[in-house]
Coordinates of C-alpha atoms and ligand atoms in Angstrom, one line a residue:
M1 CA 173.6 181.0 47.1
F2 CA 170.0 180.9 45.3
V3 CA 168.9 177.5 43.4
F4 CA 167.5 179.0 40.2
A5 CA 164.4 175.9 40.1
K6 CA 161.4 176.5 39.4
E7 CA 159.4 175.3 41.2
R8 CA 162.0 176.6 44.8
V9 CA 159.2 179.6 45.6
D10 CA 159.4 179.2 49.5
E11 CA 164.0 179.3 49.2
K12 CA 164.5 182.4 51.2
T13 CA 165.9 185.6 49.2
F14 CA 167.0 188.5 50.1
I15 CA 163.8 190.1 50.4
S16 CA 163.3 189.9 53.7
E17 CA 160.4 191.6 55.1
E18 CA 160.4 191.3 58.5
K19 CA 163.5 193.1 58.3
I20 CA 162.0 195.8 56.0
K21 CA 159.0 196.9 58.1
K22 CA 161.3 197.0 61.2
Q23 CA 164.0 199.2 58.8
L24 CA 161.2 201.4 58.2
E25 CA 159.3 201.4 62.2
S26 CA 163.1 201.5 63.7
A27 CA 163.9 204.7 61.8
T28 CA 162.9 208.1 63.0
P29 CA 163.4 211.5 61.2
D30 CA 165.5 213.4 63.2
P31 CA 167.1 216.6 61.2
K32 CA 170.6 216.3 62.6
K33 CA 169.8 213.0 61.1
V34 CA 168.9 214.0 57.6
R35 CA 170.8 216.1 57.1
D36 CA 174.1 214.0 57.3
I37 CA 172.4 211.4 55.7
L38 CA 171.7 213.7 53.1
A39 CA 175.6 215.2 52.6
K40 CA 176.4 211.0 52.6
S41 CA 173.6 210.9 49.5
L42 CA 175.4 214.4 47.5
S43 CA 179.3 213.0 48.0
K44 CA 177.5 209.9 45.3
Q45 CA 177.4 207.1 48.2
R46 CA 174.7 204.9 48.1
L47 CA 172.6 205.1 51.0
E48 CA 172.3 201.9 53.2
P49 CA 168.7 200.5 53.9
E50 CA 168.5 202.7 57.7
E51 CA 169.2 205.7 56.1
T52 CA 166.6 205.3 53.1
A53 CA 164.4 204.2 55.8
T54 CA 164.9 207.7 57.6
L55 CA 164.2 209.6 54.2
L56 CA 161.5 208.0 53.8
N57 CA 159.8 208.8 57.2
V58 CA 160.3 212.1 57.2
E59 CA 157.3 214.0 56.7
D60 CA 157.9 217.2 58.1
E61 CA 157.6 220.5 55.1
E62 CA 161.0 222.1 55.7
I63 CA 163.2 219.0 55.9
L64 CA 161.0 217.5 53.1
E65 CA 162.3 219.9 50.7
E66 CA 165.9 219.5 51.5
I67 CA 165.3 216.5 50.3
F68 CA 163.6 217.4 47.5
E69 CA 166.8 219.9 47.1
A70 CA 169.4 217.3 47.4
A71 CA 167.2 215.4 44.9
R72 CA 168.3 218.5 42.4
K73 CA 171.1 219.3 43.1
L74 CA 172.6 215.7 42.7
K75 CA 171.1 215.2 39.9
T76 CA 172.4 218.7 38.4
I77 CA 176.6 218.0 39.7
I78 CA 176.3 214.4 38.6
Y79 CA 173.8 214.4 35.4
G80 CA 173.6 217.7 33.9
N81 CA 171.5 219.1 32.2
R82 CA 170.4 216.6 29.3
I83 CA 167.1 214.3 29.3
V84 CA 168.1 210.9 27.4
L85 CA 164.7 209.5 24.8
F86 CA 163.3 207.2 24.1
A87 CA 160.2 205.4 22.9
P88 CA 158.8 202.0 24.4
L89 CA 157.8 199.3 21.4
Y90 CA 155.4 196.5 21.6
I91 CA 156.1 194.0 19.1
G92 CA 153.5 191.3 21.0
N93 CA 150.1 191.3 23.8
E94 CA 150.2 187.3 24.0
C95 CA 150.1 186.4 27.8
C96 CA 149.8 183.3 29.8
N97 CA 149.9 185.3 32.9
D98 CA 146.9 186.6 35.1
C99 CA 148.5 189.8 36.4
V100 CA 145.4 191.5 37.8
Y101 CA 147.0 194.5 36.7
C102 CA 148.0 194.6 33.1
G103 CA 145.6 194.6 30.3
F104 CA 147.3 191.7 28.5
R105 CA 147.0 189.4 31.0
V106 CA 145.6 185.7 29.9
S107 CA 141.8 186.5 31.2
N108 CA 141.3 189.6 29.7
R109 CA 139.1 188.8 26.7
E110 CA 138.9 192.5 25.9
V111 CA 141.8 193.0 24.5
L112 CA 142.5 191.6 21.2
R113 CA 145.2 189.1 20.5
K114 CA 148.0 190.6 18.3
T115 CA 152.0 190.1 17.4
L116 CA 153.9 191.9 14.6
T117 CA 154.8 190.8 11.6
D118 CA 157.6 190.8 10.3
E119 CA 156.7 193.7 7.3
E120 CA 154.4 195.1 10.7
L121 CA 157.1 195.4 12.7
K122 CA 159.9 197.0 10.1
E123 CA 156.4 199.5 9.0
E124 CA 157.0 200.5 13.2
V125 CA 160.4 201.0 13.1
K126 CA 160.3 203.0 10.4
A127 CA 157.3 205.1 11.7
L128 CA 159.4 205.2 14.9
V129 CA 162.7 206.7 12.8
S130 CA 160.8 209.1 10.9
K131 CA 159.8 210.8 13.9
G132 CA 163.6 210.8 15.0
H133 CA 163.9 207.9 17.3
K134 CA 167.4 206.7 18.2
R135 CA 166.4 204.3 21.5
L136 CA 163.3 201.8 22.0
I137 CA 162.6 199.8 24.4
V138 CA 161.0 197.0 23.2
V139 CA 158.1 194.6 24.9
Y140 CA 156.4 191.4 24.7
G141 CA 154.3 189.3 26.6
E142 CA 154.5 186.2 28.2
H143 CA 154.0 183.2 25.9
P144 CA 155.9 180.6 24.5
K145 CA 156.0 182.3 20.9
Y146 CA 158.0 185.0 22.7
S147 CA 161.0 182.6 22.3
P148 CA 164.6 183.9 23.7
E149 CA 165.5 182.9 19.6
F150 CA 162.3 184.9 18.8
I151 CA 163.1 188.2 21.0
A152 CA 166.0 188.1 20.0
H153 CA 164.8 187.5 15.9
T154 CA 163.3 190.8 15.8
I155 CA 165.7 193.1 17.3
D156 CA 168.3 192.1 15.1
L157 CA 165.2 192.9 12.5
I158 CA 164.8 196.7 14.5
Y159 CA 168.9 196.9 14.1
S160 CA 169.3 196.2 10.5
T161 CA 165.8 198.8 9.5
K162 CA 167.0 201.7 8.0
F163 CA 165.5 204.6 6.8
D164 CA 166.5 208.2 5.5
N165 CA 169.8 209.0 7.3
G166 CA 167.8 207.1 10.5
E167 CA 168.2 204.1 12.3
I168 CA 167.5 202.9 16.0
R169 CA 171.0 202.4 17.8
R170 CA 169.9 201.0 20.6
V171 CA 167.4 198.5 21.6
N172 CA 166.8 198.2 25.1
V173 CA 164.3 195.5 26.0
N174 CA 161.4 194.4 28.9
A175 CA 160.6 191.3 28.9
A176 CA 159.9 187.6 30.7
P177 CA 162.6 186.5 33.2
Q178 CA 164.7 184.4 30.8
T179 CA 167.7 181.6 31.1
V180 CA 170.8 181.6 31.4
E181 CA 170.9 179.4 28.1
G182 CA 168.0 182.7 27.2
Y183 CA 169.7 185.4 27.6
K184 CA 173.2 184.3 26.2
I185 CA 171.1 184.7 23.0
I186 CA 169.1 187.7 23.3
K187 CA 172.4 189.2 24.1
E188 CA 174.1 188.4 21.0
V189 CA 172.0 190.0 19.0
G190 CA 173.3 194.3 20.7
I191 CA 170.9 194.5 23.6
G192 CA 170.9 197.9 25.5
T193 CA 169.1 197.3 29.2
F194 CA 167.0 194.0 29.9
Q195 CA 164.5 195.1 32.7
I196 CA 162.6 193.1 34.5
F197 CA 159.6 194.9 36.8
Q198 CA 159.5 193.0 40.8
E199 CA 155.8 194.7 40.4
T200 CA 155.8 194.0 44.5
Y201 CA 158.7 193.3 46.6
H202 CA 156.1 192.2 49.2
M203 CA 155.8 188.0 48.5
P204 CA 151.9 188.0 50.1
T205 CA 150.7 190.6 47.6
Y206 CA 152.8 189.4 44.2
R207 CA 151.1 185.8 45.0
K208 CA 147.8 187.2 45.4
L209 CA 147.9 189.3 42.4
H210 CA 150.4 187.0 40.0
P211 CA 148.3 183.4 40.3
R212 CA 149.3 182.2 37.6
G213 CA 151.1 181.3 34.4
P214 CA 155.3 182.0 35.0
K215 CA 154.6 184.9 36.9
S216 CA 152.9 183.3 39.5
N217 CA 156.3 182.0 40.6
F218 CA 158.2 185.2 43.2
A219 CA 161.7 184.3 43.5
W220 CA 162.4 183.2 40.1
R221 CA 161.4 186.6 38.7
L222 CA 163.3 187.7 41.9
Y223 CA 166.8 186.8 40.4
G224 CA 165.8 187.2 37.2
L225 CA 168.6 190.0 36.7
D226 CA 171.1 187.4 38.3
R227 CA 170.8 184.7 35.7
A228 CA 170.8 188.1 32.9
M229 CA 174.3 188.6 34.7
I230 CA 175.3 185.3 34.7
A231 CA 174.3 185.4 31.1
G232 CA 177.3 188.0 30.9
I233 CA 173.9 190.7 30.7
D234 CA 176.1 193.5 33.0
D235 CA 173.3 196.1 32.2
V236 CA 170.3 195.6 33.7
G237 CA 167.2 198.1 35.0
I238 CA 164.4 196.6 38.1
G239 CA 161.4 198.6 39.1
A240 CA 158.7 198.2 41.3
L241 CA 155.2 198.6 40.2
F242 CA 153.7 201.5 42.9
G243 CA 150.2 201.1 44.4
L244 CA 150.1 197.4 44.5
Y245 CA 151.5 197.3 48.3
D246 CA 152.9 200.1 50.5
W247 CA 155.1 202.6 48.6
K248 CA 157.9 202.9 51.0
Y249 CA 158.1 198.8 51.3
E250 CA 158.5 198.5 47.5
V251 CA 161.8 201.8 47.2
M252 CA 162.9 199.9 50.1
G253 CA 162.7 196.8 47.8
L254 CA 164.0 198.3 45.3
L255 CA 166.9 199.3 47.2
H256 CA 167.9 196.3 48.9
H257 CA 168.0 194.1 45.3
T258 CA 170.3 197.2 44.3
I259 CA 172.9 196.4 46.9
H260 CA 172.3 192.8 46.5
L261 CA 173.1 192.8 42.5
E262 CA 175.9 195.3 43.6
E263 CA 176.8 192.2 46.2
R264 CA 177.1 189.3 43.9
F265 CA 177.8 190.7 40.9
G266 CA 180.3 193.8 41.9
V267 CA 177.7 196.1 39.6
G268 CA 174.0 197.2 41.3
P269 CA 171.3 198.3 38.2
H270 CA 171.7 200.6 35.1
T271 CA 168.2 202.0 35.7
I272 CA 165.3 202.8 38.1
S273 CA 161.9 202.0 36.7
F274 CA 159.1 203.6 39.1
P275 CA 155.3 203.3 37.2
R276 CA 152.5 204.1 38.9
I277 CA 149.8 202.1 38.1
E278 CA 147.8 203.5 35.0
P279 CA 143.9 202.0 33.6
A280 CA 144.1 199.3 31.6
V281 CA 141.0 198.2 28.9
G282 CA 139.2 195.6 30.9
T283 CA 141.2 195.2 33.9
P284 CA 139.6 196.6 36.5
F285 CA 142.1 196.2 39.1
S286 CA 143.8 198.9 37.0
E287 CA 141.2 201.7 38.0
N288 CA 141.2 200.8 41.9
P289 CA 144.5 199.8 42.4
P290 CA 144.3 199.0 46.3
K291 CA 147.5 201.1 47.5
P292 CA 147.6 204.2 45.1
V293 CA 150.9 206.9 45.3
S294 CA 149.0 210.8 45.3
D295 CA 151.7 212.6 43.1
K296 CA 152.8 213.8 46.1
E297 CA 154.3 210.8 47.5
F298 CA 155.4 210.1 44.3
K299 CA 157.7 213.2 43.8
K300 CA 159.1 211.9 47.2
L301 CA 159.6 208.6 46.7
V302 CA 161.5 209.3 42.8
A303 CA 164.0 211.5 45.2
I304 CA 164.4 209.4 47.6
L305 CA 165.2 206.9 45.3
R306 CA 167.8 209.4 43.3
L307 CA 169.8 210.4 46.4
S308 CA 169.7 206.6 47.8
V309 CA 171.0 204.9 45.0
P310 CA 173.5 208.4 43.2
Y311 CA 174.9 206.2 40.2
T312 CA 171.4 204.8 39.3
G313 CA 169.5 206.3 36.0
L314 CA 166.2 206.6 36.7
I315 CA 163.8 206.0 34.0
L316 CA 159.9 208.5 34.2
T317 CA 157.6 206.8 31.7
A318 CA 154.4 208.6 29.6
R319 CA 152.3 207.1 32.1
E320 CA 153.0 210.6 33.7
R321 CA 150.9 213.4 33.3
P322 CA 152.7 216.4 31.1
E323 CA 153.0 218.8 34.4
L324 CA 154.0 216.5 36.6
R325 CA 156.9 215.2 34.5
D326 CA 158.1 218.4 34.7
E327 CA 158.2 218.6 38.0
V328 CA 159.4 214.9 38.7
I329 CA 162.6 215.6 36.1
K330 CA 163.9 217.8 38.5
L331 CA 164.4 215.4 41.0
G332 CA 166.9 213.3 39.4
V333 CA 165.2 211.7 36.7
S334 CA 168.1 211.1 33.3
Q335 CA 165.9 209.1 30.7
I336 CA 162.2 210.0 29.7
D337 CA 160.2 208.0 26.8
A338 CA 158.1 210.7 24.6
G339 CA 155.8 210.3 21.7
S340 CA 155.3 207.2 22.9
S341 CA 152.2 204.3 22.3
I342 CA 151.6 201.2 23.5
G343 CA 149.3 199.4 21.4
V344 CA 150.6 196.8 19.4
G345 CA 151.3 198.3 15.8
S346 CA 150.4 201.6 17.1
Y347 CA 152.9 203.4 15.9
S348 CA 152.5 202.4 11.8
S349 CA 148.8 202.3 11.6
T350 CA 145.7 205.0 12.8
D351 CA 143.0 202.1 13.2
E352 CA 140.7 202.7 15.7
E353 CA 141.1 199.1 16.8
V354 CA 144.5 199.3 18.2
I355 CA 143.5 201.3 21.8
K356 CA 142.4 197.9 22.2
K357 CA 145.2 196.2 21.5
S358 CA 146.7 198.6 24.3
Q359 CA 147.9 198.1 27.3
F360 CA 147.0 200.9 28.7
L361 CA 146.2 204.3 29.1
L362 CA 149.2 207.1 28.3
G363 CA 148.9 210.0 31.0
D364 CA 151.5 212.0 28.7
R365 CA 149.9 212.1 24.4
R366 CA 152.6 214.7 23.3
S367 CA 154.5 214.1 20.3
L368 CA 158.0 213.5 20.3
D369 CA 158.7 217.1 18.7
E370 CA 156.8 218.4 21.3
V371 CA 158.6 217.0 24.0
I372 CA 161.1 218.1 22.6
Y373 CA 160.2 221.7 22.3
E374 CA 159.2 221.6 25.8
L375 CA 162.6 220.1 27.8
L376 CA 164.1 222.9 26.2
K377 CA 161.9 225.8 27.2
D378 CA 162.9 224.6 31.0
G379 CA 166.9 224.7 29.4
Y380 CA 167.2 220.8 29.3
I381 CA 169.7 218.9 26.1
P382 CA 167.1 216.4 25.0
S383 CA 169.7 213.9 23.7
F384 CA 169.9 210.8 21.9
C385 CA 172.9 209.3 22.8
T386 CA 174.4 206.1 22.2
A387 CA 177.5 206.4 22.2
C388 CA 179.0 204.0 25.5
Y389 CA 177.1 201.7 24.1
R390 CA 178.3 201.6 20.7
A391 CA 181.7 202.1 21.4
G392 CA 181.6 198.7 24.1
R393 CA 181.6 201.3 27.2
T394 CA 179.0 199.8 28.7
G395 CA 176.5 201.4 31.8
E396 CA 175.9 204.8 30.0
H397 CA 175.1 206.4 34.0
F398 CA 177.3 204.4 35.7
M399 CA 180.7 206.0 33.8
E400 CA 178.9 210.0 34.0
F401 CA 179.1 208.7 37.4
A402 CA 182.2 207.2 38.3
I403 CA 184.2 209.1 36.1
P404 CA 185.3 212.9 36.8
G405 CA 185.1 215.2 33.8
F406 CA 182.9 212.3 31.8
V407 CA 179.9 214.2 31.5
K408 CA 181.8 217.1 30.3
R409 CA 183.7 215.7 27.9
F410 CA 181.8 212.7 26.0
C411 CA 177.6 212.4 27.8
T412 CA 177.3 217.2 26.8
P413 CA 179.0 216.7 23.1
N414 CA 177.2 213.7 22.2
A415 CA 173.8 214.4 23.1
L416 CA 174.4 218.5 21.3
F417 CA 175.8 216.4 18.2
T418 CA 172.2 214.0 18.0
L419 CA 170.1 217.8 18.9
K420 CA 171.8 218.2 15.7
E421 CA 171.2 215.6 14.0
Y422 CA 167.1 215.5 15.6
L423 CA 166.7 219.2 14.5
N424 CA 168.6 218.4 11.4
D425 CA 166.3 216.3 10.0
Y426 CA 163.0 215.9 12.1
A427 CA 162.2 218.8 13.9
S428 CA 159.5 221.3 13.4
P429 CA 160.6 225.2 12.8
E430 CA 160.0 226.4 16.8
T431 CA 161.8 223.6 17.4
K432 CA 164.3 223.5 15.4
A433 CA 165.4 227.2 16.4
L434 CA 164.6 226.9 19.8
G435 CA 167.0 223.7 19.3
E436 CA 169.7 225.9 18.0
K437 CA 169.6 228.4 20.1
L438 CA 170.3 226.2 23.6
I439 CA 173.7 224.4 21.5
N440 CA 174.8 228.3 20.7
K441 CA 174.4 228.6 24.5
E442 CA 175.3 224.8 25.8
L443 CA 178.7 225.8 23.6
E444 CA 179.6 228.7 26.1
K445 CA 180.4 226.7 28.8
F446 CA 183.2 224.7 26.8
D447 CA 186.7 226.3 26.5
E448 CA 188.0 227.7 22.9
K449 CA 189.8 224.0 22.1
N450 CA 186.5 222.0 22.9
R451 CA 184.1 224.4 21.7
K452 CA 186.3 224.0 18.0
T453 CA 186.0 220.6 18.2
I454 CA 182.9 220.9 19.2
L455 CA 181.9 223.1 17.1
E456 CA 183.7 220.9 13.3
G457 CA 181.1 218.2 14.9
L458 CA 178.5 220.6 14.3
E459 CA 179.8 221.0 11.0
R460 CA 180.1 217.2 9.9
L461 CA 176.7 216.8 10.7
D462 CA 175.6 220.7 8.7
R463 CA 177.7 218.6 5.2
G464 CA 175.4 216.1 5.9
E465 CA 177.2 213.0 7.7
R466 CA 175.0 211.5 10.8
D467 CA 176.5 209.0 13.7
V468 CA 178.8 211.5 14.7
R469 CA 180.2 211.5 18.2
F470 CA 183.0 210.8 21.1
Ligands
SAM501 N1 155.9 190.7 30.0 C1 156.5 191.7 30.6 C2 156.5 191.4 32.1 O1 156.0 191.2 32.7 O2 157.8 191.7 32.8 C3 157.6 192.7 30.6 C4 156.4 193.2 29.7 S1 155.4 194.4 30.6 C5 153.3 194.6 29.2 C6 156.2 195.4 30.7 C7 155.7 195.9 32.7 O3 154.1 196.7 32.2 C8 155.7 195.2 33.5 O4 156.5 195.0 34.6 C9 154.1 196.0 34.8 O5 154.8 196.9 35.6 C10 153.8 197.0 33.6 N2 151.6 197.3 33.8 C11 152.0 196.4 33.4 N3 150.2 197.0 33.5 C12 150.2 197.9 34.0 C13 149.1 198.4 33.8 N4 148.1 198.8 34.0 N5 149.9 200.5 34.4 C14 151.2 200.8 34.5 N6 152.0 199.4 34.2 C15 151.2 198.4 34.2
SF4_502 FE1 150.9 189.0 30.3 FE2 153.9 190.8 32.1 FE3 151.2 191.9 31.3 FE4 151.9 190.2 33.3 S1 152.8 192.0 33.0 S2 150.0 190.2 32.4 S3 153.8 189.2 32.3 S4 152.5 191.5 29.6

């Protein structure tokens, strides 16, 4: 088994460039084979690398449409029409790495360095809570200042900051890979998902784009989530930054990573993220990435990820423009961020300089209320549900996937409760009217007994109770 010593960069890992390239080269996408693979995926089985490679090689427009159709179907049959909403919260942008694509990299002189003080952090949380947010992902550069103790302290502070009727109920983390001991300290304060994106699974490219700092060690990062699992964090998220290397190779890398976690720990990743590179202040590389992914390729890769790992949550970020976001959501996305701001301190400050403290520029600048309104218009149930996490049921997506009837019994009612809470406390009149209509429509889908129970919950919310959940 792999040793976790930081210096052992050249150790053989579960990512083999040769194997992935062979898998991609030898997969022929004949229609019958593709249809068999789609049927396997629709029967809720995770695909094998050869099967995913076959889907990746499909170019025929009609067969491609069958892939999209299967992804949409899989999403509907397993997850229904809920979309979970969250916001990113940047705690600090000091960083000792030099990732060439990132505005926070150590050599970038144009970025203003900033770490939130406790008071500033509380203000950020209040600003987010006052908009209706309940779920956050906290983001940190990699720096000695951001020790496990510091990360734990900031998360603790977030949970304990209440504002009017609201509070943050689930904090996911996107931070540097930790030691097992470090993860244990962070786990103590109660986190949701710990995310680490490998950026690229192609080691030579990785080496070139991460020339300095702890992140230059490919294997230390690749096994970062193994250490999280060893520390008892069984809710982990993987991801690749698209635009650095061939997108098909990265999809294969994500699948191999998934299989590795399944084989070693009996559980795969809770979420997969697939950000595309966005322009960042003082970062010419980000304006002209070496392997840009077109919108068409992006849709294809999301559909294929959905089909390849049916049990995992897919996260789409506000890096994408609203029009594309709407299309891609249909292909199997389960979480999106909304009303996002990615400057350090940018939720509570209107400071013009804040852009200079941002990691990159966002494609979707709509407010949370606007995003919710649009989702409702398209028939989605925007959800802030955190019930599984708080009832000690880890792996919320996996529950939805694995337990027949779980979505209907737990997820949909809880989504409706959190939507109702949002409508009562934060929504604009237009969003409120649309949301109430959707709730009524959803209620009709339940039998009388269940409808009555859900109605009771909704009435409790109308009487002023909060955090109602099954
Ligand atoms: N510093 C930690 C790390 O690198 O893992 C966590 C925070 S880092 C800001 C979070 C993610 O932002 C990175 O993993 C990378 O995928 C993404 N990122 C960096 N630069 C980006 C850019 N120009 N456009 C889009 N995403 C970017
Ligand atoms: Fe630092 Fe993370 Fe940005 Fe790299 S991606 S420069 S590690 S903040």
